[in-house]
Tab-separated table of C-alpha atoms in Angstrom:
chain	number	residue	atom	x	y	z
G	16	MET	CA	41.395	-11.499	-3.796
G	17	ILE	CA	42.374	-14.915	-2.722
G	18	LYS	CA	39.735	-16.639	-0.673
G	19	MET	CA	41.165	-20.168	-1.140
G	20	VAL	CA	44.309	-21.854	-1.125
G	21	ILE	CA	44.892	-25.509	-2.108
G	22	THR	CA	47.930	-27.195	-1.960
G	23	ASP	CA	49.903	-30.545	-2.358
G	24	ILE	CA	51.817	-31.702	0.602
G	25	ASP	CA	54.714	-34.365	-0.344
G	26	GLY	CA	57.174	-32.246	-2.612
G	27	THR	CA	55.288	-29.069	-2.299
G	28	LEU	CA	54.984	-27.880	1.274
G	29	VAL	CA	57.351	-30.608	2.819
G	30	LYS	CA	59.852	-32.892	1.780
G	31	ASP	CA	58.274	-36.516	0.979
G	32	GLY	CA	57.540	-38.556	4.190
G	33	THR	CA	57.807	-35.489	6.410
G	34	GLY	CA	55.828	-36.124	9.703
G	35	THR	CA	55.469	-33.004	11.520
G	36	LEU	CA	54.669	-29.681	9.599
G	37	PRO	CA	57.697	-27.067	10.294
G	38	ALA	CA	56.874	-24.151	12.988
G	39	GLU	CA	57.108	-21.273	10.221
G	40	LEU	CA	54.674	-23.182	7.912
G	41	THR	CA	52.129	-23.760	10.820
G	42	GLU	CA	52.195	-20.154	11.813
G	43	THR	CA	51.977	-18.897	8.156
G	44	ILE	CA	48.937	-20.890	7.119
G	45	GLY	CA	47.190	-19.893	10.646
G	46	ALA	CA	47.541	-16.277	9.877
G	47	LEU	CA	46.186	-17.022	6.468
G	48	MET	CA	43.018	-18.571	7.967
G	49	ASP	CA	42.798	-15.601	10.268
G	50	GLN	CA	42.510	-13.150	7.635
G	51	GLY	CA	39.383	-15.591	6.112
G	52	ILE	CA	41.292	-17.496	3.616
G	53	HIS	CA	40.290	-21.130	3.178
G	54	PHE	CA	42.947	-23.988	3.358
G	55	VAL	CA	42.733	-27.041	1.728
G	56	ALA	CA	45.577	-29.770	2.049
G	57	ALA	CA	45.259	-32.201	-1.175
G	58	SER	CA	47.006	-35.200	-0.947
G	59	GLY	CA	47.677	-38.810	-1.870
G	60	ARG	CA	48.014	-39.020	1.555
G	61	SER	CA	45.277	-40.771	3.832
G	62	LYS	CA	43.011	-38.726	6.254
G	63	ILE	CA	44.769	-39.794	9.430
G	64	SER	CA	48.516	-38.796	7.718
G	65	THR	CA	47.028	-35.364	6.776
G	66	GLU	CA	45.521	-34.493	10.083
G	67	ARG	CA	48.688	-35.677	12.187
G	68	LEU	CA	50.831	-33.579	9.839
G	69	PHE	CA	48.543	-30.640	10.609
G	70	ALA	CA	47.976	-31.277	14.064
G	71	PRO	CA	48.054	-27.819	15.363
G	72	LEU	CA	45.715	-26.725	12.568
G	73	LYS	CA	43.783	-29.939	11.944
G	74	GLU	CA	40.434	-28.454	13.562
G	75	ARG	CA	40.630	-25.495	11.010
G	76	ILE	CA	41.732	-26.828	7.652
G	77	TYR	CA	39.857	-28.722	4.765
G	78	TYR	CA	41.317	-31.821	3.650
G	79	ALA	CA	41.230	-33.514	-0.143
G	80	THR	CA	42.793	-36.672	0.783
G	81	CYS	CA	43.449	-40.008	-1.543
G	82	ASN	CA	43.658	-37.348	-4.544
G	83	GLY	CA	40.224	-35.923	-3.843
G	84	ALA	CA	38.450	-39.350	-3.174
G	85	LEU	CA	37.881	-38.226	0.623
G	86	MET	CA	37.157	-34.500	1.396
G	87	GLY	CA	36.296	-32.758	4.823
G	88	ARG	CA	37.480	-31.596	7.611
G	89	TYR	CA	38.395	-32.679	11.221
G	90	GLY	CA	35.434	-34.873	12.477
G	91	GLU	CA	33.426	-34.431	9.626
G	92	LEU	CA	33.425	-36.292	6.026
G	93	LEU	CA	31.760	-34.158	3.518
G	94	PHE	CA	32.622	-36.371	0.133
G	95	ALA	CA	33.803	-39.907	-0.603
G	96	GLU	CA	34.227	-41.775	-3.913
G	97	SER	CA	34.769	-45.606	-3.169
G	98	MET	CA	36.238	-48.045	-6.146
G	99	ASP	CA	33.827	-50.706	-7.419
G	100	ARG	CA	35.144	-53.868	-5.776
G	101	LYS	CA	35.301	-56.208	-8.602
G	102	LEU	CA	37.391	-53.607	-10.394
G	103	LEU	CA	39.333	-53.017	-7.421
G	104	ASP	CA	40.132	-57.052	-7.275
G	105	ARG	CA	41.055	-57.035	-10.880
G	106	LEU	CA	43.457	-54.081	-10.398
G	107	LEU	CA	44.841	-55.394	-7.207
G	108	SER	CA	45.669	-58.515	-9.123
G	109	ASP	CA	47.487	-56.665	-12.063
G	110	ALA	CA	49.382	-54.664	-9.442
G	111	ARG	CA	50.672	-57.661	-7.695
G	112	ALA	CA	52.320	-58.718	-10.986
G	113	ILE	CA	54.494	-55.928	-11.484
G	114	PRO	CA	57.832	-56.902	-10.049
G	115	ASP	CA	59.426	-55.013	-7.170
G	116	THR	CA	56.313	-53.099	-6.003
G	117	ILE	CA	53.967	-53.326	-3.112
G	118	PRO	CA	50.390	-52.439	-3.367
G	119	PHE	CA	48.600	-50.920	-0.649
G	120	LEU	CA	44.685	-50.381	0.047
G	121	THR	CA	43.058	-47.404	1.785
G	122	GLY	CA	39.821	-47.058	3.555
G	123	ALA	CA	38.139	-43.970	4.982
G	124	GLY	CA	41.092	-43.906	7.511
G	125	VAL	CA	43.656	-46.293	7.581
G	126	MET	CA	46.009	-48.124	4.842
G	127	TYR	CA	45.677	-51.866	4.511
G	128	ALA	CA	48.773	-54.176	3.368
G	129	ASP	CA	49.747	-57.854	3.284
G	130	SER	CA	53.413	-57.222	2.415
G	131	ASP	CA	56.414	-58.629	4.488
G	132	ASP	CA	58.410	-55.620	3.641
G	133	GLU	CA	59.116	-54.070	7.176
G	134	ASP	CA	61.269	-51.289	5.809
G	135	VAL	CA	58.745	-49.858	3.629
G	136	ILE	CA	55.827	-50.374	5.997
G	137	ARG	CA	57.734	-48.541	9.214
G	138	TRP	CA	58.429	-45.622	6.819
G	139	LEU	CA	55.170	-45.275	6.116
G	140	ILE	CA	54.461	-45.664	10.012
G	141	GLU	CA	57.261	-43.332	11.052
G	142	GLY	CA	57.561	-41.058	8.221
G	143	TYR	CA	54.002	-40.228	6.597
G	144	GLN	CA	52.501	-40.972	10.264
G	145	GLU	CA	50.002	-43.438	8.464
G	146	ASP	CA	48.100	-46.019	10.423
G	147	VAL	CA	49.061	-49.461	8.379
G	148	THR	CA	46.902	-52.061	9.334
G	149	ARG	CA	48.378	-55.781	8.252
G	150	VAL	CA	46.196	-58.315	7.123
G	151	ALA	CA	46.514	-61.874	5.599
G	152	ASP	CA	45.179	-61.037	2.149
G	153	MET	CA	43.881	-57.506	0.894
G	154	GLY	CA	41.714	-59.501	-1.729
G	155	ALA	CA	39.879	-61.459	0.870
G	156	MET	CA	39.073	-58.107	2.890
G	157	GLU	CA	35.334	-56.913	2.885
G	158	GLY	CA	34.249	-53.043	3.022
G	159	ASP	CA	34.822	-49.861	0.978
G	160	PHE	CA	38.198	-48.615	-0.244
G	161	VAL	CA	38.738	-45.328	-2.206
G	162	LYS	CA	42.450	-45.828	-3.250
G	163	LEU	CA	44.747	-48.617	-4.355
G	164	CYS	CA	48.392	-47.221	-4.256
G	165	VAL	CA	51.579	-49.081	-5.485
G	166	TYR	CA	55.072	-48.645	-4.107
G	167	ASP	CA	57.737	-49.011	-6.412
G	168	LYS	CA	61.156	-50.275	-4.677
G	169	LYS	CA	63.043	-49.223	-7.770
G	170	HIS	CA	61.994	-45.475	-7.591
G	171	LYS	CA	60.942	-45.302	-11.239
G	172	SER	CA	57.205	-44.585	-10.908
G	173	GLY	CA	57.134	-43.386	-14.571
G	174	GLU	CA	58.599	-46.494	-16.339
G	175	THR	CA	57.439	-49.082	-13.914
G	176	PHE	CA	53.859	-48.094	-14.371
G	177	ARG	CA	53.545	-47.003	-17.958
G	178	SER	CA	52.039	-50.422	-19.158
G	179	PHE	CA	49.708	-50.541	-16.353
G	180	CYS	CA	48.288	-47.102	-16.649
G	181	GLU	CA	47.996	-47.366	-20.640
G	182	LYS	CA	46.057	-50.898	-20.047
G	183	TRP	CA	43.513	-49.107	-17.326
G	184	LYS	CA	43.010	-45.660	-18.904
G	185	GLY	CA	39.804	-44.597	-19.309
G	186	VAL	CA	38.383	-47.352	-16.791
G	187	VAL	CA	40.206	-45.700	-13.686
G	188	SER	CA	41.973	-42.400	-12.741
G	189	THR	CA	45.788	-43.070	-12.218
G	190	SER	CA	48.579	-40.923	-11.583
G	191	THR	CA	52.067	-40.904	-10.506
G	192	ALA	CA	53.077	-39.382	-7.024
G	193	GLY	CA	57.096	-38.699	-7.068
G	194	ALA	CA	59.505	-41.354	-8.224
G	195	MET	CA	57.830	-44.170	-5.688
G	196	TRP	CA	54.136	-44.149	-5.911
G	197	LEU	CA	51.140	-44.981	-8.185
G	198	ASP	CA	47.998	-44.082	-7.158
G	199	ILE	CA	44.649	-45.522	-8.554
G	200	TYR	CA	41.460	-44.430	-7.656
G	201	LYS	CA	37.437	-44.282	-9.524
G	202	LEU	CA	37.272	-42.758	-12.740
G	203	GLY	CA	37.099	-38.775	-12.901
G	204	VAL	CA	38.256	-38.131	-9.351
G	205	ASN	CA	41.553	-36.215	-9.056
G	206	LYS	CA	42.717	-33.117	-7.178
G	207	GLY	CA	41.337	-30.893	-9.845
G	208	THR	CA	37.917	-32.253	-9.448
G	209	ALA	CA	38.509	-31.599	-5.542
G	210	ALA	CA	39.606	-28.200	-6.195
G	211	ARG	CA	36.020	-27.392	-8.010
G	212	TRP	CA	34.356	-29.261	-5.605
G	213	TYR	CA	35.789	-27.086	-2.916
G	214	GLN	CA	35.094	-23.891	-5.095
G	215	ASN	CA	31.550	-24.750	-4.971
G	216	PHE	CA	30.997	-25.489	-1.698
G	217	LEU	CA	32.709	-22.293	-0.267
G	218	GLY	CA	31.621	-19.909	-2.864
G	219	VAL	CA	34.939	-19.548	-4.304
G	220	LEU	CA	36.043	-18.472	-7.918
G	221	PRO	CA	38.910	-19.871	-9.858
G	222	GLU	CA	40.338	-16.300	-9.917
G	223	GLU	CA	39.928	-16.394	-6.142
G	224	THR	CA	41.905	-19.657	-5.831
G	225	LEU	CA	45.627	-20.246	-5.354
G	226	ALA	CA	47.224	-24.061	-5.960
G	227	LEU	CA	50.627	-25.215	-5.271
G	228	GLY	CA	51.985	-28.678	-6.509
G	229	ASP	CA	55.012	-30.395	-8.075
G	230	GLN	CA	53.723	-33.813	-9.566
G	231	GLN	CA	51.189	-35.604	-11.975
G	232	ASN	CA	48.533	-35.695	-9.321
G	233	ASP	CA	48.517	-32.078	-8.878
G	234	VAL	CA	48.105	-30.966	-12.759
G	235	GLU	CA	44.377	-30.792	-12.641
G	236	MET	CA	44.329	-28.938	-9.598
G	237	LEU	CA	46.915	-26.515	-10.915
G	238	ARG	CA	44.780	-25.855	-13.826
G	239	ALA	CA	41.542	-25.359	-11.780
G	240	ALA	CA	43.206	-22.042	-10.066
G	241	TYR	CA	44.045	-18.713	-11.633
G	242	HIS	CA	46.811	-18.217	-9.272
G	243	SER	CA	48.715	-21.617	-9.832
G	244	TYR	CA	52.530	-22.303	-8.681
G	245	ALA	CA	54.453	-25.201	-9.354
G	246	VAL	CA	57.752	-25.728	-7.094
G	247	GLY	CA	61.059	-25.376	-8.726
G	248	ASN	CA	61.674	-29.294	-8.047
G	249	ALA	CA	58.164	-29.939	-10.156
G	250	ILE	CA	58.042	-32.166	-12.837
G	251	PRO	CA	57.709	-30.743	-16.517
G	252	GLU	CA	54.253	-31.517	-16.637
G	253	ALA	CA	53.488	-29.757	-13.534
G	254	LYS	CA	55.341	-26.638	-14.509
G	255	GLU	CA	53.525	-26.535	-17.705
G	256	ALA	CA	50.061	-26.408	-16.106
G	257	ALA	CA	50.950	-23.723	-13.671
G	258	ARG	CA	51.073	-20.217	-14.632
G	259	TYR	CA	53.953	-19.479	-12.233
G	260	VAL	CA	56.899	-21.311	-10.882
G	261	THR	CA	58.479	-20.722	-7.761
G	262	ASP	CA	61.673	-21.847	-5.765
G	263	THR	CA	62.062	-25.485	-4.815
G	264	CYS	CA	60.530	-27.374	-1.860
G	265	GLU	CA	63.805	-27.831	-0.180
G	266	ASN	CA	64.084	-23.921	-0.492
G	267	GLY	CA	60.737	-23.278	0.874
G	268	GLY	CA	59.229	-22.240	-2.299
G	269	ALA	CA	55.729	-23.044	-1.256
G	270	LEU	CA	56.191	-20.997	2.015
G	271	LYS	CA	57.600	-18.016	0.199
G	272	VAL	CA	54.272	-18.103	-2.078
G	273	LEU	CA	51.893	-18.125	1.264
G	274	GLN	CA	54.236	-15.393	2.914
G	275	SER	CA	53.970	-13.187	-0.121
G	276	LEU	CA	50.226	-13.844	0.101
G	277	LEU	CA	50.101	-13.047	3.577
G	278	LYS	CA	51.500	-9.741	2.994
G	279	THR	CA	49.249	-8.822	0.231
G	280	GLU	CA	46.348	-9.654	1.696
G	281	GLY	CA	47.288	-8.045	5.170
């Protein structure tokens, strides 16, 4: 019996940068929760972006945003892992040195940017529904931050960030998210640790967990669930980590799995 669904968003549930959850997905997820199944949205997105996407359901779902660095539900922060500030400054300096990329910082809520690339920032605001605060210099900011993410203008994240990831291996957690993004967060934090945290918090076994994903940052999460599905457009690493492969995101693969679960549990 499935008691918890934990799923990636972009490239799995919806196309990258989608701002509104399709009605059929909203109805299906709502029906699953009506049957007592917990739903966890696990994403590199911020808390604000996730809540806006799931607006009709935001008070009912759990979230594991910033790849598990921030967890909770609407109006309630349950867990947060901030990055060491001195280390973050070094990471930010290295990220700035990578050609054709744009770094962003994420706190408990909004994203911060000191870039003058209006097109990318507009896409984050209009597509992902992010709150992006413009600052003169992110390196001069005070406060706690849970994630540094870097946008690749060339859309070749695996190549662009390979040297960076090798340099910082064992110091921080890094993962690519699609062709455009590198996510950097505290060592040991990932969607897999988020899945296990929620399993413990909600009293759910791996055998009672269903996970859906498509990218490198979903691999640990897929391994944490017995009922694990990679969508058809997933990278090979995600497909290898999953027990099953469903249809592509574009063809509603995740929706088909959730609808099948609804029929089974109903």
